[in-house]
Amino acid sequence: GNSVTQMEGPVTLSEEAFLTINCTYTATGYPSLFWYVQYPGEGLQLLLKATKADDKGSNKGFEATYRKETTSFHLEKGSVQVSDSAVYFCALTPNNAGNMLTFGGGTRLMVKP
Amino acid sequence: GAGVSQSPSNKVTEKGKDVELRCDPISGHTALYWYRQSLGQGLEFLIYFQGNSAPDKSGLPSDRFSAERTGGSVSTLTIQRTQQEDSAVYLCASRLGAPGGTEAFFGQGTRLTVV
């Protein structure tokens, strides 16, 4: 079956540091890939997505590139802010029939001023 | 409505009681998911509905858990004879039914506390 593995947290960074949160997946075919974010006290919301190999999703300064050869979708940001403190979830859904949405375990990011 | 609505937002129940959690998905979304999130933890898949197909129940942790979706819209998750380990936030999400990269929209969740 499909699965998503992401680095365990918490990840603690100082403001303006570079962020990478690793995500790798196992899936049949070529899934669509997502990063969702959960800010403190809020619900999950989509941060960015990529639907085919070599696509780059970007939003709010965050980027992730769909790498088929390494089955990865690592999340990066060049300069984090305190307001980026949240839990980040990598997820996938198949592009063929079916809509199962599979999540990784989540990575908590804490950014200190 | 404008988003996915879940009710109640908070529920405190005594051990052994039954509870029902409700999810109103976005109109027109044929895919509906239930997840459970324990404090500070990741998302645990529970059940998935897609249109009129049989639901994928592979994530339900025990036969005390069941869910239905009436008329392809509202869904109810029922937990019978609740236990303390059932305490968690129960999240519902919906998506358009087309396969592929459409966004899932999440409700705010129901925080269940079993005392």
XYZ file of C-alpha atoms in Angstrom, chain B residues 3-10 21-25 33-35 77 89-93 105-111:
29
model
C -16.322 24.878 4.488
C -16.353 21.530 6.233
C -18.388 21.748 9.403
C -18.027 19.398 12.348
C -20.168 19.141 15.442
C -19.906 19.228 18.314
C -16.612 21.076 18.607
C -16.040 19.586 22.046
C -19.746 12.929 15.777
C -21.096 14.744 12.767
C -19.429 16.036 9.602
C -21.005 18.261 6.962
C -18.714 18.250 3.918
C -12.433 11.142 5.205
C -12.281 10.684 8.959
C -8.978 10.897 10.832
C -18.915 8.665 13.161
C -9.464 15.157 18.116
C -11.550 13.624 15.342
C -11.044 15.342 12.005
C -13.199 15.187 8.910
C -12.106 16.226 5.430
C -10.531 20.625 3.071
C -10.564 19.911 6.768
C -13.053 20.776 9.449
C -11.971 22.187 12.792
C -12.427 18.823 14.440
C -14.305 17.450 17.414
C -12.283 17.175 20.598
